[in-house]
mmCIF file with all atom_site columns, C-alpha atoms in Angstrom:
data_model
loop_
_atom_site.group_PDB
_atom_site.id
_atom_site.type_symbol
_atom_site.label_atom_id
_atom_site.label_alt_id
_atom_site.label_comp_id
_atom_site.label_asym_id
_atom_site.label_entity_id
_atom_site.label_seq_id
_atom_site.pdbx_PDB_ins_code
_atom_site.Cartn_x
_atom_site.Cartn_y
_atom_site.Cartn_z
_atom_site.occupancy
_atom_site.B_iso_or_equiv
_atom_site.pdbx_formal_charge
_atom_site.auth_seq_id
_atom_site.auth_comp_id
_atom_site.auth_asym_id
_atom_site.auth_atom_id
_atom_site.pdbx_PDB_model_num
ATOM 1   C CA . MET A 1 1   ? -21.198 -4.817  -25.819 1.00 58.00 ? 1   MET A CA 1
ATOM 2   C CA . ASN A 1 2   ? -20.630 -8.591  -24.618 1.00 65.00 ? 2   ASN A CA 1
ATOM 3   C CA . ASN A 1 3   ? -18.134 -10.712 -26.632 1.00 73.00 ? 3   ASN A CA 1
ATOM 4   C CA . CYS A 1 4   ? -20.826 -12.787 -28.461 1.00 75.00 ? 4   CYS A CA 1
ATOM 5   C CA . ASN A 1 5   ? -22.584 -9.634  -29.759 1.00 86.00 ? 5   ASN A CA 1
ATOM 6   C CA . GLN A 1 6   ? -19.203 -8.184  -30.826 1.00 92.00 ? 6   GLN A CA 1
ATOM 7   C CA . LEU A 1 7   ? -18.411 -11.310 -32.747 1.00 93.00 ? 7   LEU A CA 1
ATOM 8   C CA . THR A 1 8   ? -21.780 -11.171 -34.270 1.00 93.00 ? 8   THR A CA 1
ATOM 9   C CA . THR A 1 9   ? -21.083 -7.614  -35.378 1.00 94.00 ? 9   THR A CA 1
ATOM 10  C CA . TRP A 1 10  ? -18.040 -8.352  -36.726 1.00 95.00 ? 10  TRP A CA 1
ATOM 11  C CA . TRP A 1 11  ? -19.233 -11.041 -38.865 1.00 95.00 ? 11  TRP A CA 1
ATOM 12  C CA . GLU A 1 12  ? -22.039 -9.014  -40.181 1.00 94.00 ? 12  GLU A CA 1
ATOM 13  C CA . GLU A 1 13  ? -19.475 -6.437  -41.195 1.00 94.00 ? 13  GLU A CA 1
ATOM 14  C CA . ALA A 1 14  ? -17.219 -9.393  -42.893 1.00 94.00 ? 14  ALA A CA 1
ATOM 15  C CA . LEU A 1 15  ? -20.459 -10.318 -44.812 1.00 93.00 ? 15  LEU A CA 1
ATOM 16  C CA . HIS A 1 16  ? -20.186 -7.077  -46.453 1.00 93.00 ? 16  HIS A CA 1
ATOM 17  C CA . GLY A 1 17  ? -16.524 -7.514  -47.203 1.00 91.00 ? 17  GLY A CA 1
ATOM 18  C CA . ASN A 1 18  ? -14.721 -5.909  -44.346 1.00 92.00 ? 18  ASN A CA 1
ATOM 19  C CA . VAL A 1 19  ? -11.411 -7.701  -43.944 1.00 93.00 ? 19  VAL A CA 1
ATOM 20  C CA . LYS A 1 20  ? -10.674 -5.871  -40.655 1.00 94.00 ? 20  LYS A CA 1
ATOM 21  C CA . SER A 1 21  ? -13.714 -7.085  -38.909 1.00 94.00 ? 21  SER A CA 1
ATOM 22  C CA . PHE A 1 22  ? -12.997 -10.864 -40.350 1.00 94.00 ? 22  PHE A CA 1
ATOM 23  C CA . GLY A 1 23  ? -9.402  -10.234 -38.837 1.00 93.00 ? 23  GLY A CA 1
ATOM 24  C CA . ARG A 1 24  ? -10.952 -9.278  -35.414 1.00 94.00 ? 24  ARG A CA 1
ATOM 25  C CA . ILE A 1 25  ? -12.682 -12.537 -35.378 1.00 94.00 ? 25  ILE A CA 1
ATOM 26  C CA . HIS A 1 26  ? -9.481  -14.427 -36.338 1.00 94.00 ? 26  HIS A CA 1
ATOM 27  C CA . ASP A 1 27  ? -7.597  -12.556 -33.450 1.00 92.00 ? 27  ASP A CA 1
ATOM 28  C CA . GLU A 1 28  ? -10.316 -13.346 -30.994 1.00 92.00 ? 28  GLU A CA 1
ATOM 29  C CA . LEU A 1 29  ? -10.846 -17.036 -31.730 1.00 92.00 ? 29  LEU A CA 1
ATOM 30  C CA . TYR A 1 30  ? -7.554  -18.162 -32.875 1.00 92.00 ? 30  TYR A CA 1
ATOM 31  C CA . SER A 1 31  ? -5.992  -19.414 -29.747 1.00 89.00 ? 31  SER A CA 1
ATOM 32  C CA . GLY A 1 32  ? -9.150  -21.141 -28.452 1.00 88.00 ? 32  GLY A CA 1
ATOM 33  C CA . LEU A 1 33  ? -9.684  -22.685 -31.674 1.00 91.00 ? 33  LEU A CA 1
ATOM 34  C CA . TYR A 1 34  ? -5.908  -23.910 -31.979 1.00 91.00 ? 34  TYR A CA 1
ATOM 35  C CA . PHE A 1 35  ? -5.964  -25.243 -28.476 1.00 88.00 ? 35  PHE A CA 1
ATOM 36  C CA . TYR A 1 36  ? -9.123  -27.287 -29.262 1.00 89.00 ? 36  TYR A CA 1
ATOM 37  C CA . LEU A 1 37  ? -7.887  -28.413 -32.850 1.00 91.00 ? 37  LEU A CA 1
ATOM 38  C CA . TYR A 1 38  ? -4.564  -29.534 -31.301 1.00 89.00 ? 38  TYR A CA 1
ATOM 39  C CA . LYS A 1 39  ? -6.135  -31.602 -28.611 1.00 85.00 ? 39  LYS A CA 1
ATOM 40  C CA . ILE A 1 40  ? -8.268  -33.604 -31.179 1.00 86.00 ? 40  ILE A CA 1
ATOM 41  C CA . ILE A 1 41  ? -5.486  -33.577 -33.959 1.00 88.00 ? 41  ILE A CA 1
ATOM 42  C CA . LYS A 1 42  ? -2.633  -34.114 -31.585 1.00 86.00 ? 42  LYS A CA 1
ATOM 43  C CA . ASP A 1 43  ? -0.221  -32.527 -33.959 1.00 88.00 ? 43  ASP A CA 1
ATOM 44  C CA . GLU A 1 44  ? 1.099   -28.721 -33.762 1.00 90.00 ? 44  GLU A CA 1
ATOM 45  C CA . ASP A 1 45  ? 1.514   -28.295 -37.695 1.00 92.00 ? 45  ASP A CA 1
ATOM 46  C CA . ALA A 1 46  ? -1.589  -30.004 -38.796 1.00 92.00 ? 46  ALA A CA 1
ATOM 47  C CA . ALA A 1 47  ? -3.721  -28.074 -36.128 1.00 92.00 ? 47  ALA A CA 1
ATOM 48  C CA . GLN A 1 48  ? -2.244  -25.095 -37.569 1.00 93.00 ? 48  GLN A CA 1
ATOM 49  C CA . ASP A 1 49  ? -3.113  -26.008 -41.196 1.00 93.00 ? 49  ASP A CA 1
ATOM 50  C CA . VAL A 1 50  ? -6.718  -27.140 -40.152 1.00 94.00 ? 50  VAL A CA 1
ATOM 51  C CA . LEU A 1 51  ? -7.130  -23.910 -38.380 1.00 94.00 ? 51  LEU A CA 1
ATOM 52  C CA . GLN A 1 52  ? -5.705  -21.945 -41.424 1.00 94.00 ? 52  GLN A CA 1
ATOM 53  C CA . GLU A 1 53  ? -8.120  -23.758 -43.694 1.00 94.00 ? 53  GLU A CA 1
ATOM 54  C CA . LEU A 1 54  ? -11.083 -22.963 -41.322 1.00 94.00 ? 54  LEU A CA 1
ATOM 55  C CA . PHE A 1 55  ? -10.411 -19.259 -41.664 1.00 94.00 ? 55  PHE A CA 1
ATOM 56  C CA . ILE A 1 56  ? -9.867  -19.389 -45.434 1.00 93.00 ? 56  ILE A CA 1
ATOM 57  C CA . LYS A 1 57  ? -13.182 -21.385 -45.992 1.00 93.00 ? 57  LYS A CA 1
ATOM 58  C CA . MET A 1 58  ? -15.177 -19.111 -43.735 1.00 94.00 ? 58  MET A CA 1
ATOM 59  C CA . TRP A 1 59  ? -13.961 -16.049 -45.392 1.00 93.00 ? 59  TRP A CA 1
ATOM 60  C CA . GLU A 1 60  ? -14.592 -17.584 -48.894 1.00 92.00 ? 60  GLU A CA 1
ATOM 61  C CA . ARG A 1 61  ? -17.963 -18.784 -48.101 1.00 92.00 ? 61  ARG A CA 1
ATOM 62  C CA . ARG A 1 62  ? -19.090 -16.268 -45.924 1.00 91.00 ? 62  ARG A CA 1
ATOM 63  C CA . ILE A 1 63  ? -22.034 -14.921 -48.069 1.00 91.00 ? 63  ILE A CA 1
ATOM 64  C CA . THR A 1 64  ? -23.179 -18.655 -48.510 1.00 90.00 ? 64  THR A CA 1
ATOM 65  C CA . PHE A 1 65  ? -23.334 -19.018 -44.601 1.00 88.00 ? 65  PHE A CA 1
ATOM 66  C CA . GLY A 1 66  ? -25.088 -15.490 -44.221 1.00 90.00 ? 66  GLY A CA 1
ATOM 67  C CA . PRO A 1 67  ? -25.773 -14.195 -40.814 1.00 91.00 ? 67  PRO A CA 1
ATOM 68  C CA . ILE A 1 68  ? -24.632 -16.419 -37.997 1.00 90.00 ? 68  ILE A CA 1
ATOM 69  C CA . LYS A 1 69  ? -26.268 -16.151 -34.513 1.00 85.00 ? 69  LYS A CA 1
ATOM 70  C CA . ASN A 1 70  ? -23.457 -17.453 -32.622 1.00 88.00 ? 70  ASN A CA 1
ATOM 71  C CA . VAL A 1 71  ? -20.375 -16.935 -34.216 1.00 92.00 ? 71  VAL A CA 1
ATOM 72  C CA . LYS A 1 72  ? -18.027 -18.651 -32.051 1.00 90.00 ? 72  LYS A CA 1
ATOM 73  C CA . TYR A 1 73  ? -19.618 -21.703 -31.558 1.00 87.00 ? 73  TYR A CA 1
ATOM 74  C CA . TYR A 1 74  ? -20.192 -21.922 -35.537 1.00 91.00 ? 74  TYR A CA 1
ATOM 75  C CA . PHE A 1 75  ? -16.321 -21.569 -35.860 1.00 93.00 ? 75  PHE A CA 1
ATOM 76  C CA . PHE A 1 76  ? -15.662 -24.295 -33.230 1.00 90.00 ? 76  PHE A CA 1
ATOM 77  C CA . LYS A 1 77  ? -18.259 -26.647 -34.811 1.00 88.00 ? 77  LYS A CA 1
ATOM 78  C CA . SER A 1 78  ? -16.737 -26.037 -38.085 1.00 92.00 ? 78  SER A CA 1
ATOM 79  C CA . ALA A 1 79  ? -13.204 -26.547 -36.859 1.00 92.00 ? 79  ALA A CA 1
ATOM 80  C CA . ARG A 1 80  ? -14.513 -29.788 -35.064 1.00 89.00 ? 80  ARG A CA 1
ATOM 81  C CA . SER A 1 81  ? -15.916 -31.033 -38.371 1.00 88.00 ? 81  SER A CA 1
ATOM 82  C CA . LEU A 1 82  ? -12.565 -30.254 -40.437 1.00 92.00 ? 82  LEU A CA 1
ATOM 83  C CA . ALA A 1 83  ? -10.393 -31.730 -37.826 1.00 90.00 ? 83  ALA A CA 1
ATOM 84  C CA . ILE A 1 84  ? -12.560 -35.317 -38.280 1.00 86.00 ? 84  ILE A CA 1
ATOM 85  C CA . ASN A 1 85  ? -12.421 -34.777 -41.946 1.00 87.00 ? 85  ASN A CA 1
ATOM 86  C CA . PHE A 1 86  ? -8.329  -34.394 -41.269 1.00 90.00 ? 86  PHE A CA 1
ATOM 87  C CA . LEU A 1 87  ? -8.241  -37.480 -39.206 1.00 86.00 ? 87  LEU A CA 1
ATOM 88  C CA . LYS A 1 88  ? -10.151 -39.388 -41.711 1.00 83.00 ? 88  LYS A CA 1
ATOM 89  C CA . ALA A 1 89  ? -8.050  -38.272 -44.779 1.00 84.00 ? 89  ALA A CA 1
ATOM 90  C CA . SER A 1 90  ? -4.865  -38.488 -43.130 1.00 82.00 ? 90  SER A CA 1
ATOM 91  C CA . ARG A 1 91  ? -5.016  -41.698 -40.623 1.00 70.00 ? 91  ARG A CA 1
ATOM 92  C CA . PRO A 1 92  ? -6.394  -45.021 -41.998 1.00 64.00 ? 92  PRO A CA 1
ATOM 93  C CA . GLU A 1 93  ? -7.625  -45.866 -38.331 1.00 59.00 ? 93  GLU A CA 1
ATOM 94  C CA . PHE A 1 94  ? -10.035 -42.976 -38.307 1.00 54.00 ? 94  PHE A CA 1
ATOM 95  C CA . VAL A 1 95  ? -11.563 -43.842 -41.634 1.00 49.00 ? 95  VAL A CA 1
ATOM 96  C CA . GLY A 1 96  ? -15.045 -44.796 -40.205 1.00 53.00 ? 96  GLY A CA 1
ATOM 97  C CA . LEU A 1 97  ? -14.962 -41.751 -37.846 1.00 51.00 ? 97  LEU A CA 1
ATOM 98  C CA . SER A 1 98  ? -18.040 -39.415 -38.123 1.00 49.00 ? 98  SER A CA 1
ATOM 99  C CA . ALA A 1 99  ? -19.185 -36.248 -36.488 1.00 49.00 ? 99  ALA A CA 1
ATOM 100 C CA . SER A 1 100 ? -20.999 -38.147 -33.866 1.00 49.00 ? 100 SER A CA 1
ATOM 101 C CA . HIS A 1 101 ? -18.169 -40.109 -32.991 1.00 54.00 ? 101 HIS A CA 1
ATOM 102 C CA . ASP A 1 102 ? -16.086 -39.541 -29.842 1.00 58.00 ? 102 ASP A CA 1
ATOM 103 C CA . ILE A 1 103 ? -12.840 -37.746 -30.237 1.00 62.00 ? 103 ILE A CA 1
ATOM 104 C CA . ASP A 1 104 ? -10.081 -38.264 -28.048 1.00 63.00 ? 104 ASP A CA 1
ATOM 105 C CA . ILE A 1 105 ? -8.472  -35.351 -25.958 1.00 64.00 ? 105 ILE A CA 1
ATOM 106 C CA . VAL A 1 106 ? -5.561  -36.072 -24.004 1.00 63.00 ? 106 VAL A CA 1
ATOM 107 C CA . PHE A 1 107 ? -4.809  -33.792 -20.879 1.00 60.00 ? 107 PHE A CA 1
ATOM 108 C CA . SER A 1 108 ? -1.241  -32.893 -20.015 1.00 62.00 ? 108 SER A CA 1
ATOM 109 C CA . ARG A 1 109 ? 0.054   -31.428 -16.921 1.00 57.00 ? 109 ARG A CA 1
ATOM 110 C CA . GLU A 1 110 ? 0.384   -28.135 -18.524 1.00 60.00 ? 110 GLU A CA 1
ATOM 111 C CA . ASP A 1 111 ? -3.428  -28.159 -19.201 1.00 59.00 ? 111 ASP A CA 1
ATOM 112 C CA . VAL A 1 112 ? -4.167  -28.715 -15.599 1.00 54.00 ? 112 VAL A CA 1
ATOM 113 C CA . LEU A 1 113 ? -1.947  -25.877 -14.700 1.00 56.00 ? 113 LEU A CA 1
ATOM 114 C CA . VAL A 1 114 ? -4.405  -23.732 -16.539 1.00 50.00 ? 114 VAL A CA 1
ATOM 115 C CA . LEU A 1 115 ? -6.882  -24.710 -13.986 1.00 49.00 ? 115 LEU A CA 1
ATOM 116 C CA . GLU A 1 116 ? -4.245  -23.133 -11.356 1.00 49.00 ? 116 GLU A CA 1
ATOM 117 C CA . GLU A 1 117 ? -4.171  -26.056 -9.337  1.00 42.00 ? 117 GLU A CA 1
ATOM 118 C CA . THR A 1 118 ? -1.316  -26.255 -6.976  1.00 46.00 ? 118 THR A CA 1
ATOM 119 C CA . GLY A 1 119 ? 0.882   -29.093 -5.971  1.00 50.00 ? 119 GLY A CA 1
ATOM 120 C CA . ARG A 1 120 ? 2.904   -31.419 -8.275  1.00 57.00 ? 120 ARG A CA 1
ATOM 121 C CA . GLU A 1 121 ? 0.976   -34.389 -6.828  1.00 59.00 ? 121 GLU A CA 1
ATOM 122 C CA . VAL A 1 122 ? -2.497  -32.945 -7.527  1.00 59.00 ? 122 VAL A CA 1
ATOM 123 C CA . GLU A 1 123 ? -1.691  -31.838 -11.063 1.00 65.00 ? 123 GLU A CA 1
ATOM 124 C CA . HIS A 1 124 ? -0.295  -35.283 -11.791 1.00 68.00 ? 124 HIS A CA 1
ATOM 125 C CA . MET A 1 125 ? -3.388  -36.934 -10.341 1.00 71.00 ? 125 MET A CA 1
ATOM 126 C CA . LEU A 1 126 ? -5.767  -34.764 -12.056 1.00 74.00 ? 126 LEU A CA 1
ATOM 127 C CA . ALA A 1 127 ? -3.763  -35.349 -15.444 1.00 76.00 ? 127 ALA A CA 1
ATOM 128 C CA . LEU A 1 128 ? -3.968  -39.097 -14.942 1.00 78.00 ? 128 LEU A CA 1
ATOM 129 C CA . ALA A 1 129 ? -7.580  -39.165 -13.815 1.00 81.00 ? 129 ALA A CA 1
ATOM 130 C CA . LEU A 1 130 ? -8.654  -36.874 -16.670 1.00 83.00 ? 130 LEU A CA 1
ATOM 131 C CA . ASN A 1 131 ? -6.997  -39.210 -19.233 1.00 82.00 ? 131 ASN A CA 1
ATOM 132 C CA . THR A 1 132 ? -8.817  -42.319 -17.739 1.00 85.00 ? 132 THR A CA 1
ATOM 133 C CA . LEU A 1 133 ? -12.136 -41.010 -18.709 1.00 87.00 ? 133 LEU A CA 1
ATOM 134 C CA . PRO A 1 134 ? -14.016 -42.049 -22.163 1.00 87.00 ? 134 PRO A CA 1
ATOM 135 C CA . LYS A 1 135 ? -13.323 -40.083 -25.011 1.00 85.00 ? 135 LYS A CA 1
ATOM 136 C CA . ARG A 1 136 ? -16.766 -38.358 -24.886 1.00 86.00 ? 136 ARG A CA 1
ATOM 137 C CA . GLN A 1 137 ? -16.640 -37.295 -21.454 1.00 87.00 ? 137 GLN A CA 1
ATOM 138 C CA . LYS A 1 138 ? -12.972 -35.945 -21.764 1.00 86.00 ? 138 LYS A CA 1
ATOM 139 C CA . GLU A 1 139 ? -13.864 -33.632 -24.504 1.00 85.00 ? 139 GLU A CA 1
ATOM 140 C CA . MET A 1 140 ? -17.170 -32.402 -22.391 1.00 87.00 ? 140 MET A CA 1
ATOM 141 C CA . ILE A 1 141 ? -14.870 -31.675 -19.618 1.00 86.00 ? 141 ILE A CA 1
ATOM 142 C CA . PHE A 1 142 ? -12.414 -29.999 -21.746 1.00 83.00 ? 142 PHE A CA 1
ATOM 143 C CA . LEU A 1 143 ? -15.209 -27.726 -23.169 1.00 85.00 ? 143 LEU A CA 1
ATOM 144 C CA . ARG A 1 144 ? -17.056 -26.849 -19.845 1.00 86.00 ? 144 ARG A CA 1
ATOM 145 C CA . TYR A 1 145 ? -13.881 -26.503 -17.654 1.00 81.00 ? 145 TYR A CA 1
ATOM 146 C CA . PHE A 1 146 ? -10.963 -25.597 -19.707 1.00 80.00 ? 146 PHE A CA 1
ATOM 147 C CA . ASP A 1 147 ? -12.838 -23.514 -21.940 1.00 79.00 ? 147 ASP A CA 1
ATOM 148 C CA . ASN A 1 148 ? -15.515 -22.227 -19.825 1.00 80.00 ? 148 ASN A CA 1
ATOM 149 C CA . TRP A 1 149 ? -18.525 -23.266 -22.051 1.00 85.00 ? 149 TRP A CA 1
ATOM 150 C CA . ASN A 1 150 ? -22.140 -23.651 -20.870 1.00 87.00 ? 150 ASN A CA 1
ATOM 151 C CA . TYR A 1 151 ? -23.982 -26.838 -21.756 1.00 90.00 ? 151 TYR A CA 1
ATOM 152 C CA . ASP A 1 152 ? -26.093 -25.315 -24.384 1.00 88.00 ? 152 ASP A CA 1
ATOM 153 C CA . GLN A 1 153 ? -22.701 -24.198 -26.262 1.00 87.00 ? 153 GLN A CA 1
ATOM 154 C CA . ILE A 1 154 ? -21.247 -27.733 -25.857 1.00 88.00 ? 154 ILE A CA 1
ATOM 155 C CA . ALA A 1 155 ? -24.615 -29.247 -27.182 1.00 88.00 ? 155 ALA A CA 1
ATOM 156 C CA . GLU A 1 156 ? -24.495 -26.950 -30.124 1.00 85.00 ? 156 GLU A CA 1
ATOM 157 C CA . VAL A 1 157 ? -20.689 -27.740 -31.090 1.00 83.00 ? 157 VAL A CA 1
ATOM 158 C CA . THR A 1 158 ? -20.986 -31.279 -30.612 1.00 84.00 ? 158 THR A CA 1
ATOM 159 C CA . GLY A 1 159 ? -24.240 -32.128 -32.130 1.00 85.00 ? 159 GLY A CA 1
ATOM 160 C CA . LEU A 1 160 ? -25.471 -33.912 -28.789 1.00 88.00 ? 160 LEU A CA 1
ATOM 161 C CA . GLN A 1 161 ? -28.761 -33.142 -27.144 1.00 91.00 ? 161 GLN A CA 1
ATOM 162 C CA . TYR A 1 162 ? -28.456 -30.816 -24.113 1.00 91.00 ? 162 TYR A CA 1
ATOM 163 C CA . GLN A 1 163 ? -29.094 -33.499 -21.413 1.00 91.00 ? 163 GLN A CA 1
ATOM 164 C CA . SER A 1 164 ? -26.549 -35.864 -23.075 1.00 91.00 ? 164 SER A CA 1
ATOM 165 C CA . VAL A 1 165 ? -24.078 -33.295 -22.605 1.00 90.00 ? 165 VAL A CA 1
ATOM 166 C CA . VAL A 1 166 ? -25.184 -32.588 -18.954 1.00 90.00 ? 166 VAL A CA 1
ATOM 167 C CA . ASN A 1 167 ? -25.054 -36.420 -18.137 1.00 91.00 ? 167 ASN A CA 1
ATOM 168 C CA . HIS A 1 168 ? -21.488 -36.858 -19.670 1.00 89.00 ? 168 HIS A CA 1
ATOM 169 C CA . VAL A 1 169 ? -19.998 -33.772 -17.762 1.00 89.00 ? 169 VAL A CA 1
ATOM 170 C CA . HIS A 1 170 ? -21.775 -35.277 -14.727 1.00 88.00 ? 170 HIS A CA 1
ATOM 171 C CA . ARG A 1 171 ? -20.489 -38.810 -15.034 1.00 89.00 ? 171 ARG A CA 1
ATOM 172 C CA . GLY A 1 172 ? -17.222 -37.568 -15.810 1.00 87.00 ? 172 GLY A CA 1
ATOM 173 C CA . ILE A 1 173 ? -16.963 -35.211 -12.584 1.00 87.00 ? 173 ILE A CA 1
ATOM 174 C CA . ASN A 1 174 ? -18.031 -38.289 -10.583 1.00 86.00 ? 174 ASN A CA 1
ATOM 175 C CA . GLN A 1 175 ? -15.378 -40.634 -12.035 1.00 86.00 ? 175 GLN A CA 1
ATOM 176 C CA . LEU A 1 176 ? -12.797 -37.941 -11.487 1.00 84.00 ? 176 LEU A CA 1
ATOM 177 C CA . ARG A 1 177 ? -13.834 -37.786 -7.769  1.00 82.00 ? 177 ARG A CA 1
ATOM 178 C CA . ILE A 1 178 ? -13.662 -41.410 -7.478  1.00 82.00 ? 178 ILE A CA 1
ATOM 179 C CA . LYS A 1 179 ? -10.221 -41.603 -9.205  1.00 79.00 ? 179 LYS A CA 1
ATOM 180 C CA . LEU A 1 180 ? -8.887  -38.483 -7.270  1.00 74.00 ? 180 LEU A CA 1
ATOM 181 C CA . SER A 1 181 ? -10.137 -40.126 -4.161  1.00 73.00 ? 181 SER A CA 1
ATOM 182 C CA . GLU A 1 182 ? -8.441  -43.408 -5.106  1.00 72.00 ? 182 GLU A CA 1
ATOM 183 C CA . GLY A 1 183 ? -5.236  -41.253 -5.942  1.00 62.00 ? 183 GLY A CA 1
ATOM 184 C CA . SER A 1 184 ? -5.063  -39.388 -2.716  1.00 55.00 ? 184 SER A CA 1
ATOM 185 C CA . LYS A 1 185 ? -5.167  -42.800 -0.659  1.00 52.00 ? 185 LYS A CA 1
ATOM 186 C CA . ILE A 1 186 ? -2.337  -43.939 -2.721  1.00 45.00 ? 186 ILE A CA 1
ATOM 187 C CA . VAL A 1 187 ? -0.144  -40.644 -2.171  1.00 43.00 ? 187 VAL A CA 1
ATOM 188 C CA . THR A 1 188 ? -1.233  -40.826 1.334   1.00 40.00 ? 188 THR A CA 1
ATOM 189 C CA . THR A 1 189 ? -0.111  -44.411 1.894   1.00 39.00 ? 189 THR A CA 1
ATOM 190 C CA . GLU A 1 190 ? 3.178   -43.942 -0.027  1.00 41.00 ? 190 GLU A CA 1
ATOM 191 C CA . LEU A 1 191 ? 3.761   -40.717 2.331   1.00 37.00 ? 191 LEU A CA 1
ATOM 192 C CA . VAL A 1 192 ? 3.057   -42.943 5.591   1.00 39.00 ? 192 VAL A CA 1
ATOM 193 C CA . LEU A 1 193 ? 5.327   -45.748 4.270   1.00 39.00 ? 193 LEU A CA 1
ATOM 194 C CA . SER A 1 194 ? 8.314   -43.328 3.384   1.00 36.00 ? 194 SER A CA 1
#
């Protein structure tokens, strides 16, 4: 049974009050959801709090939600919504933020290491290049390449049209190529001059 089907089965069991099945959903999704929330909120404790709130709400309202086709993406979409609500409530600069607004995800060198890139210069250049992308493109790149989502899944979580997601990822990759090309010229020049 694939992961999506297993999550659906656990959710159906949770609908009937099976706490162990809900716990399995928690165990399966926790780290990915935390990483995503942390990238949005940029505060470890707040990300933990929002994640805790998500699981509590999902358990308490499970009957209202009923059967869910894609459990993982429903949880991620709900997490994104809770993160936006948290930002609006806790930080004045986010008061006008809505679900359709861009979320600023910041990449660190450690995030880039997840991609198993080698060489400190490459890691540094990639992290810098990722952080120059527009917010929406950073979020799409994060979901596509750091969390291995397909375009349909990203569209479902972010509320964007499929083609819009494809366009954002494509533009982001093209901008990364340009930035990395410029960066490699700078590094090459520095090495030649030293």
